[in-house]
Amino acid sequence: MSRDSVIDTRTGDAPPTASSPDAAAVERAVGEIRAALDDKGWVTDPAALDSWLVDSRGIYHGKCLGMARPASTAEVAAVMRIAYEAGIPVVPQGGNTGRVGGSTPDGSGRMLLINLSRMNKVRAIDAANDTMTVEAGCILKSLQDEAAAADRLFPLSLGAEGTCQIGGNLASNAGGINVVRYGNARELVLGLEVVLPDGRVWDGLTGLRKNNTGYDMKHLFLGSEGTLGIITGAVLKLFPRPRTRATALVALSDLDAALTLLADAKAKGGGALTSFELMPGFALDWAEKLVEGARAPFEQTYDWTVLLEFAGGEAVEAALQTLLEEAFEAERIVDAVIAQSEDQRGQLWFLREAIVDAQNREGAQIKHDISVPVSAIPDFIRRAAEAVERVQPGTRPYPFGHVGDGNIHYNLSQPEDMDGETFKARAPDLHRAVHDIVHDLKGSISAEHGIGRSKRDELTRYKSAVELDIMRQVKRALDPKGLMNPGALLPEA
Amino acid sequence: MSRDSVIDTRTGDAPPTASSPDAAAVERAVGEIRAALDDKGWVTDPAALDSWLVDSRGIYHGKCLGMARPASTAEVAAVMRIAYEAGIPVVPQGGNTGRVGGSTPDGSGRMLLINLSRMNKVRAIDAANDTMTVEAGCILKSLQDEAAAADRLFPLSLGAEGTCQIGGNLASNAGGINVVRYGNARELVLGLEVVLPDGRVWDGLTGLRKNNTGYDMKHLFLGSEGTLGIITGAVLKLFPRPRTRATALVALSDLDAALTLLADAKAKGGGALTSFELMPGFALDWAEKLVEGARAPFEQTYDWTVLLEFAGGEAVEAALQTLLEEAFEAERIVDAVIAQSEDQRGQLWFLREAIVDAQNREGAQIKHDISVPVSAIPDFIRRAAEAVERVQPGTRPYPFGHVGDGNIHYNLSQPEDMDGETFKARAPDLHRAVHDIVHDLKGSISAEHGIGRSKRDELTRYKSAVELDIMRQVKRALDPKGLMNPGALLPEA
C-alpha cells in the first residue's frame, strides 16, 4: 500500500542494493569520478546537497557518496563507466519534483547521485520538421518558451513546469493538463539519447515520424524512472500554436452527463478539445471562501461542473457555442459561462487551480492519483464514495481532474469534526479501499506520478505475476548489476 | 542491402535456428499440438498450405512442420508451450500481406507456422471510452466498419486493409494514409494481450490513457515482427467520426513550397489535416494515360503536386479555402482544384492510387520505403535524383507519398530504352546509393514495412552497434531459446 501520507522518516528505507563494493574500491572510484568532472561537477558540501536529498513531499530523506553534476553526455558516460566498474548504485535526478520518491537516494550513503541540471541546452530546433532536440536538464517551462519563440507549441504542461526538468518528465512519463489532445510525455518524443548502465551511449536522437527498423527502444526508457539508464537528450515533437481558445465552465445535470458531454465535445471540436476538467460544485465554493481572488461564477452550488477548452483556429468559438446550445437542449448541462476575454479565461483557470489550494486549507488530506476507463468514471466516483464512508464515516471525497484521460485526482478531506492526524492514520485502509475499486474497474493506481519508492510494494498486489516477471527480465537484461536506481519502481522478487 | 527486387528463390534462406531438436521429439510435439487444437486447427495439406508459405511479393517460399490455426488465446498458449518445450521455432502469421518476408517460414521445414486468422472476434466496444478490444486475426477493414457502426473512427488505413489482420498491423507497426493526424499503428494501441515464447499469457488489455505503473511493455511487442511473442489481442483507440472533409489537389510553385504549405496546413487546420500527399506532376499524366478512369485535372504538367485533405467539423471547408487563398498570394501554389462533391473527392483519391498502378505499367521498378526528417525531404529528393543518375543514367525517379510523416516512396522506373531485367540487376547499387543518402540525412531505410527477412542484413550497416546490442539483450531476455521468428528482423551477431 502507499504510505506517503503517513510516513515521515528522516532516514528513508535503505533497501538493499545489488552490490556492495569494498570501501577502498569506492574511494578510488569517487576519486576517478571527481577527476572526470570539472569544478562545478562534484558536490559533497552538506548544505549544498541538502535540498537534493529529500523528495518534493518531504517524505524521503537520503544520503549519498556525492552528487555528480555532469555538463555533457560524455561526462555522464564517464561517470557511469566508473560507477559500473566499481559496482556503485546510482540515482539519476532532474528537478527533483517527483511525487513518489523516485529521485531520492536511500539512507545507506552508498549511492551516487547524478543530477542533470547542468545539461540544459536546446541543441536544435527544426521548425519545418516540428521538432526540438534538447538536453535532459532543460526546465520544462523554458522549453515551452523556446517552442513559442519558434512559433510552435510544446504542449507538455503541469504544475511543476517552472522547476521540473524534461529528463525527469520523460523518465516518469509525465501527464498534465493537455493529455486529452496531445498525449502523455511519452507521446511527445521521437528520439532519445540514453547513457546505459555500463556507460555506453545510445544515440537514438531521431526526428523521424515513421521508422520501422527494429524494436522501439525509446519506449523502454520512457517511464522507467531511471532504472534502466539515464536519459540525457531527446527529440521532442512540436505542434502549431493555437490561434484561438474557447473556454467555458458548465454545470452538469448529473455526473453521468460528463461522459456524453465529453463525447460531444470531442466530436464537435474536430480534434480541438484540449481540456475537460471535472470539479465538484462545492469545491468552487471552497475556493471562493478560502483562496483570495477565486470567484465561483454560478449563483448556486451545482453537484458537478466541468471546465472545458477548445484551442485551434477561429472556428473553435462557434464549435463551443454549438456544443453548449445542444447540451442545454439535451439537458446535459443546466448552466454555463463562456469566457469573453483572455482575462475571464484566466479567472476560470485560476478557479481550477484554486480548488487544489482550497482543499489544502480545509484540513488533512489523503490523495490518490488514479485512472480508470473513461466510461467507468461515474461508477468509480460513486463506488469509492460509498467505500470511504464505510472505512471512515464523515470523510469528504473531493474528486476532480482530467475526465478525458480517465484520470481522477481522488482526494479525501478529513471529517469536519476529526483531528487531522487521526484521519491521516486511516490512510492505509482508505488507500486499500480506493485502490481495490480502481483495480476492479481495470484502472491504474498511478495515472501520472509513477511508482518510485512510495508505490513500489503496491505493484505486487495489483500487477500480474507475468507482467512483473517480464519487467524483471528486461531489467536484468539492460542492468545486469542492478545498479540503476535500486529501490525504485520494481518490487523485490 | 535489400535484395527484394532481384532475388526470386524457391527455397528461401533457411537461416540457422537456435535449437535443433531430434526428429522423434518433434514428432511427439506435433502430435501434442494437433491434440491441443480442433479439426480446423491443424493444416498440412500442401494445397491448403501453399499460399501461406510464400510472401505477398512472391520472393520468399518456405516450408513448415504444419500450420496451427488456433481459435483462442488459450489454444495459442497451449501450442506455444509445447513448441517451447520441444525447441521448435515458430513463425506467427496474420493476413500474410507483409512486404519484407517477415511472416514466411524458412526453407528448412523445421518451423511451425501459427496463423491467427481464426481469432477474429471483436471482444468489446466501449464507445464512452473510445476503445475497442479485438483479437489479432480481425481483418483491418472489418474493424474500420465495426468502429463506424459505433459512430466512431478507427483511423488505420492502408492498401491491404481488405485482407491484412490487425495482429500483423501491430506486430509491424503499420503506417498508411492517416499517420500525419493519428499516428502509426503503435500510437493507436492502449493495451495488448501477448502469448510469450514459453506459452505464458500476458494480459495487458488495458483501456487506460494514463497508466504509469512500470515499464510500458506493449511498445516492445508492437513493431517486433513476431520475434518476442505473439500478439493475440489489443485494445485500440477510437476517435470521433469526421463529419466533413475538404479535399484539394494543388500544384506547387516548387518542391520547397511543400514544406511551407504543410506548415500552414497544420497551423490553419487546427489538427484537422489528415493527408498531405506529394506527387510528381508527370505521374498524374502517366496515370491518365495508363489507368482507366484516372483523370489529371490540370491543363498543364506541373513539377510537383500535393493532394491534401482536412477532416473534422464544417469549419474545415473554410479553413481549406483560406489556406489556398493565402498560398496563392504567397506564391506557394500556382494552381488548385477543390473537390466540390464526394464524387470529385473520390476522383482525386483514385488519381492518388492510380499513380501507383501507372508506374507498375511503365516497365521495371525498384522501390524504397524510406523516411527522413520532414525538413530534409526536398534535399533528399534532389540528392537522390543526382545519385541514381550517376549509378544508372536514364533512371526515372518517381517519388511520392506522405510528406507530413517524412515518408517518401522513392520508386525508380527503368530508363526508357533499357531492358527491365537489366535495370533490376542494378538494384543493389541503387539501393545502396539511396539508402546511404537516407542515412546521411538521419533517415530510416524502412519507414513503414519493417525489416523482416529482406532488410535484416541492411540493419548491420545502418544501425549503431550499441542499438543492435540492446535489441539483442532484450531479445535474449524475452526469447532465451531464440525460437520466435528466427531469421526475421535481428541480424546475426
mmCIF file of C-alpha atoms in Angstrom, chain A residues 126 128-130 152 172-176 179 181 184 186-187 196 200-217 219-225 227-228 237-238 240 243 259 262-263 266-268 270-272 311-313 315 371-375 402 404-405 407 442-451 459 463-467 469-475 477-478 480 489-490, chain B residues 126 128-130 152 172-176 179 181 184 186-187 196 200-217 219-225 227-228 237-238 240 243 259 262-263 266-268 270-272 311-313 315 371-375 402 404-405 407 442-451 459 463-467 469-475 477-478 480 489-490:
data_model
loop_
_atom_site.group_PDB
_atom_site.id
_atom_site.type_symbol
_atom_site.label_atom_id
_atom_site.label_comp_id
_atom_site.label_asym_id
_atom_site.label_seq_id
_atom_site.Cartn_x
_atom_site.Cartn_y
_atom_site.Cartn_z
ATOM 1 C CA ASP A 126 13.798 22.231 -36.680
ATOM 2 C CA ALA A 128 9.910 22.537 -40.623
ATOM 3 C CA ASN A 129 10.150 19.112 -39.002
ATOM 4 C CA ASP A 130 8.206 20.281 -35.937
ATOM 5 C CA ARG A 152 5.348 26.384 -32.212
ATOM 6 C CA SER A 172 8.410 9.411 -15.392
ATOM 7 C CA ASN A 173 6.161 9.808 -18.479
ATOM 8 C CA ALA A 174 4.557 12.953 -17.091
ATOM 9 C CA GLY A 175 0.932 13.776 -17.858
ATOM 10 C CA GLY A 176 -0.583 17.184 -17.111
ATOM 11 C CA VAL A 179 -3.122 14.955 -22.442
ATOM 12 C CA ARG A 181 -5.336 16.255 -27.053
ATOM 13 C CA ASN A 184 1.433 11.968 -22.265
ATOM 14 C CA ARG A 186 5.829 9.511 -23.949
ATOM 15 C CA GLU A 187 3.768 10.501 -26.985
ATOM 16 C CA LEU A 196 23.371 2.913 -20.446
ATOM 17 C CA ARG A 200 27.846 3.294 -23.299
ATOM 18 C CA VAL A 201 25.811 5.956 -25.094
ATOM 19 C CA TRP A 202 22.800 5.007 -27.166
ATOM 20 C CA ASP A 203 22.278 7.775 -29.713
ATOM 21 C CA GLY A 204 18.660 7.346 -30.629
ATOM 22 C CA LEU A 205 18.126 11.043 -31.387
ATOM 23 C CA THR A 206 15.981 10.529 -34.446
ATOM 24 C CA GLY A 207 13.462 13.118 -35.568
ATOM 25 C CA LEU A 208 11.512 10.639 -37.677
ATOM 26 C CA ARG A 209 7.790 10.109 -37.520
ATOM 27 C CA LYS A 210 7.951 6.751 -39.262
ATOM 28 C CA ASN A 211 10.778 4.356 -38.605
ATOM 29 C CA ASN A 212 10.201 0.612 -38.559
ATOM 30 C CA THR A 213 13.740 -0.667 -38.178
ATOM 31 C CA GLY A 214 13.583 -2.882 -35.131
ATOM 32 C CA TYR A 215 12.414 -2.688 -31.532
ATOM 33 C CA ASP A 216 11.407 0.785 -30.424
ATOM 34 C CA MET A 217 13.868 1.066 -27.570
ATOM 35 C CA HIS A 219 9.651 3.385 -25.079
ATOM 36 C CA LEU A 220 11.540 1.180 -22.624
ATOM 37 C CA PHE A 221 13.444 4.106 -21.174
ATOM 38 C CA LEU A 222 10.453 6.466 -21.205
ATOM 39 C CA GLY A 223 8.649 5.919 -17.913
ATOM 40 C CA SER A 224 11.363 3.659 -16.492
ATOM 41 C CA GLU A 225 12.162 6.123 -13.691
ATOM 42 C CA THR A 227 16.040 2.144 -13.528
ATOM 43 C CA LEU A 228 17.383 1.190 -16.977
ATOM 44 C CA LYS A 237 7.507 16.886 -31.105
ATOM 45 C CA LEU A 238 6.279 20.429 -31.684
ATOM 46 C CA PRO A 240 1.214 24.553 -34.379
ATOM 47 C CA ARG A 243 -4.544 30.899 -32.566
ATOM 48 C CA LEU A 259 -19.445 11.288 -20.437
ATOM 49 C CA LEU A 262 -17.158 14.724 -23.366
ATOM 50 C CA ALA A 263 -18.091 12.599 -26.386
ATOM 51 C CA LYS A 266 -14.587 15.511 -28.920
ATOM 52 C CA ALA A 267 -16.870 15.090 -31.930
ATOM 53 C CA LYS A 268 -17.748 18.777 -32.373
ATOM 54 C CA GLY A 270 -12.754 18.065 -34.522
ATOM 55 C CA GLY A 271 -9.617 17.401 -32.505
ATOM 56 C CA ALA A 272 -9.603 20.844 -30.853
ATOM 57 C CA ALA A 311 -7.922 25.506 -28.947
ATOM 58 C CA GLY A 312 -7.230 25.957 -32.628
ATOM 59 C CA GLY A 313 -8.431 28.291 -35.379
ATOM 60 C CA ALA A 315 -13.821 28.092 -35.666
ATOM 61 C CA SER A 371 -7.188 6.355 -13.631
ATOM 62 C CA VAL A 372 -9.985 4.151 -14.898
ATOM 63 C CA PRO A 373 -11.525 3.734 -18.344
ATOM 64 C CA VAL A 374 -13.360 6.984 -19.103
ATOM 65 C CA SER A 375 -16.643 5.083 -19.229
ATOM 66 C CA HIS A 402 -8.912 15.029 -16.284
ATOM 67 C CA GLY A 404 -10.855 12.881 -20.941
ATOM 68 C CA ASP A 405 -7.903 10.807 -19.756
ATOM 69 C CA ASN A 407 -7.607 10.390 -14.614
ATOM 70 C CA LYS A 442 -9.310 -2.238 -14.601
ATOM 71 C CA GLY A 443 -7.791 1.066 -13.623
ATOM 72 C CA SER A 444 -4.355 2.233 -12.564
ATOM 73 C CA ILE A 445 -3.132 3.105 -9.080
ATOM 74 C CA SER A 446 -0.676 5.571 -10.581
ATOM 75 C CA ALA A 447 -2.016 7.502 -13.529
ATOM 76 C CA GLU A 448 0.533 10.295 -13.607
ATOM 77 C CA HIS A 449 3.126 10.207 -10.846
ATOM 78 C CA GLY A 450 4.783 6.851 -11.338
ATOM 79 C CA ILE A 451 5.820 4.254 -8.797
ATOM 80 C CA LEU A 459 2.718 -3.247 -7.556
ATOM 81 C CA LYS A 463 0.282 -6.145 -11.194
ATOM 82 C CA SER A 464 0.101 -9.656 -12.615
ATOM 83 C CA ALA A 465 2.952 -12.035 -11.860
ATOM 84 C CA VAL A 466 3.576 -12.428 -15.598
ATOM 85 C CA GLU A 467 3.905 -8.682 -16.151
ATOM 86 C CA ASP A 469 8.287 -11.101 -14.461
ATOM 87 C CA ILE A 470 8.771 -9.676 -17.952
ATOM 88 C CA MET A 471 9.577 -6.291 -16.405
ATOM 89 C CA ARG A 472 12.261 -8.023 -14.316
ATOM 90 C CA GLN A 473 13.594 -9.893 -17.359
ATOM 91 C CA VAL A 474 14.065 -6.579 -19.140
ATOM 92 C CA LYS A 475 15.636 -5.008 -16.064
ATOM 93 C CA ALA A 477 18.981 -7.675 -19.428
ATOM 94 C CA LEU A 478 19.710 -3.958 -19.504
ATOM 95 C CA PRO A 480 22.568 -6.855 -15.050
ATOM 96 C CA LEU A 489 9.785 1.069 -9.331
ATOM 97 C CA LEU A 490 10.467 -2.681 -9.325
ATOM 98 C CA ASP B 126 -16.640 0.835 -25.248
ATOM 99 C CA ALA B 128 -17.686 6.143 -23.993
ATOM 100 C CA ASN B 129 -14.044 5.173 -23.513
ATOM 101 C CA ASP B 130 -13.365 5.403 -27.251
ATOM 102 C CA ARG B 152 -16.512 6.130 -34.222
ATOM 103 C CA SER B 172 4.799 -4.492 -37.871
ATOM 104 C CA ASN B 173 3.655 -1.061 -36.617
ATOM 105 C CA ALA B 174 1.826 -0.328 -39.851
ATOM 106 C CA GLY B 175 1.588 3.231 -41.184
ATOM 107 C CA GLY B 176 -0.752 4.194 -44.003
ATOM 108 C CA VAL B 179 -0.463 8.958 -39.886
ATOM 109 C CA ARG B 181 -3.043 13.110 -37.870
ATOM 110 C CA ASN B 184 1.228 4.874 -36.710
ATOM 111 C CA ARG B 186 1.703 1.824 -32.389
ATOM 112 C CA GLU B 187 0.018 5.085 -31.383
ATOM 113 C CA LEU B 196 5.050 -15.236 -24.598
ATOM 114 C CA ARG B 200 2.513 -17.816 -20.697
ATOM 115 C CA VAL B 201 -0.142 -15.199 -21.428
ATOM 116 C CA TRP B 202 0.494 -11.558 -20.634
ATOM 117 C CA ASP B 203 -2.897 -9.904 -20.212
ATOM 118 C CA GLY B 204 -2.087 -6.258 -20.805
ATOM 119 C CA LEU B 205 -5.536 -5.449 -22.205
ATOM 120 C CA THR B 206 -5.898 -2.116 -20.503
ATOM 121 C CA GLY B 207 -8.093 0.638 -21.919
ATOM 122 C CA LEU B 208 -6.348 3.358 -19.916
ATOM 123 C CA ARG B 209 -4.977 6.584 -21.354
ATOM 124 C CA LYS B 210 -2.794 7.267 -18.347
ATOM 125 C CA ASN B 211 -1.043 4.471 -16.539
ATOM 126 C CA ASN B 212 2.393 4.964 -15.027
ATOM 127 C CA THR B 213 2.897 1.687 -13.240
ATOM 128 C CA GLY B 214 6.159 0.380 -14.606
ATOM 129 C CA TYR B 215 7.756 -0.311 -17.976
ATOM 130 C CA ASP B 216 5.389 0.044 -20.897
ATOM 131 C CA MET B 217 5.810 -3.484 -22.185
ATOM 132 C CA HIS B 219 5.758 -0.975 -27.004
ATOM 133 C CA LEU B 220 8.314 -3.798 -27.053
ATOM 134 C CA PHE B 221 5.916 -6.172 -28.766
ATOM 135 C CA LEU B 222 4.491 -3.534 -31.121
ATOM 136 C CA GLY B 223 6.757 -3.498 -34.159
ATOM 137 C CA SER B 224 8.744 -6.564 -33.048
ATOM 138 C CA GLU B 225 7.567 -8.607 -36.052
ATOM 139 C CA THR B 227 10.272 -12.086 -32.648
ATOM 140 C CA LEU B 228 9.351 -11.621 -28.969
ATOM 141 C CA LYS B 237 -8.186 3.739 -29.663
ATOM 142 C CA LEU B 238 -11.263 5.084 -31.412
ATOM 143 C CA PRO B 240 -14.894 10.809 -33.419
ATOM 144 C CA ARG B 243 -18.420 14.988 -40.234
ATOM 145 C CA LEU B 259 7.252 22.382 -46.552
ATOM 146 C CA LEU B 262 2.495 21.757 -44.961
ATOM 147 C CA ALA B 263 3.312 24.026 -42.008
ATOM 148 C CA LYS B 266 -1.099 22.140 -39.963
ATOM 149 C CA ALA B 267 -1.484 25.580 -38.392
ATOM 150 C CA LYS B 268 -4.702 26.550 -40.169
ATOM 151 C CA GLY B 270 -6.123 23.191 -36.079
ATOM 152 C CA GLY B 271 -5.386 19.474 -36.005
ATOM 153 C CA ALA B 272 -7.729 18.651 -38.907
ATOM 154 C CA ALA B 311 -11.398 16.240 -41.882
ATOM 155 C CA GLY B 312 -13.492 17.399 -38.961
ATOM 156 C CA GLY B 313 -16.435 19.748 -38.453
ATOM 157 C CA ALA B 315 -15.172 24.635 -40.398
ATOM 158 C CA SER B 371 11.731 8.374 -44.307
ATOM 159 C CA VAL B 372 13.768 11.455 -43.460
ATOM 160 C CA PRO B 373 13.009 14.454 -41.251
ATOM 161 C CA VAL B 374 10.246 16.408 -42.984
ATOM 162 C CA SER B 375 12.595 19.367 -43.366
ATOM 163 C CA HIS B 402 3.365 11.110 -47.095
ATOM 164 C CA GLY B 404 3.703 15.059 -43.316
ATOM 165 C CA ASP B 405 5.390 11.910 -41.989
ATOM 166 C CA ASN B 407 7.848 9.202 -45.652
ATOM 167 C CA LYS B 442 19.358 10.738 -40.364
ATOM 168 C CA GLY B 443 16.528 8.935 -42.052
ATOM 169 C CA SER B 444 15.168 5.396 -41.985
ATOM 170 C CA ILE B 445 15.593 2.657 -44.577
ATOM 171 C CA SER B 446 12.236 1.202 -43.565
ATOM 172 C CA ALA B 447 9.606 3.783 -42.775
ATOM 173 C CA GLU B 448 6.547 1.558 -42.971
ATOM 174 C CA HIS B 449 7.200 -2.018 -43.974
ATOM 175 C CA GLY B 450 9.571 -3.237 -41.302
ATOM 176 C CA ILE B 451 12.685 -5.363 -41.594
ATOM 177 C CA LEU B 459 20.497 -3.193 -40.294
ATOM 178 C CA LYS B 463 22.067 0.695 -37.113
ATOM 179 C CA SER B 464 24.596 1.542 -34.421
ATOM 180 C CA ALA B 465 26.373 -1.316 -32.687
ATOM 181 C CA VAL B 466 25.001 -0.089 -29.350
ATOM 182 C CA GLU B 467 21.411 -0.129 -30.559
ATOM 183 C CA ASP B 469 23.262 -4.778 -28.874
ATOM 184 C CA ILE B 470 20.428 -3.553 -26.653
ATOM 185 C CA MET B 471 17.937 -5.006 -29.119
ATOM 186 C CA ARG B 472 19.730 -8.343 -28.793
ATOM 187 C CA GLN B 473 19.800 -8.063 -24.990
ATOM 188 C CA VAL B 474 16.030 -7.640 -24.993
ATOM 189 C CA LYS B 475 15.599 -10.497 -27.462
ATOM 190 C CA ALA B 477 15.775 -11.832 -22.185
ATOM 191 C CA LEU B 478 12.309 -12.458 -23.600
ATOM 192 C CA PRO B 480 16.079 -17.066 -24.445
ATOM 193 C CA LEU B 489 14.381 -8.571 -38.012
ATOM 194 C CA LEU B 490 17.537 -9.166 -35.947
#
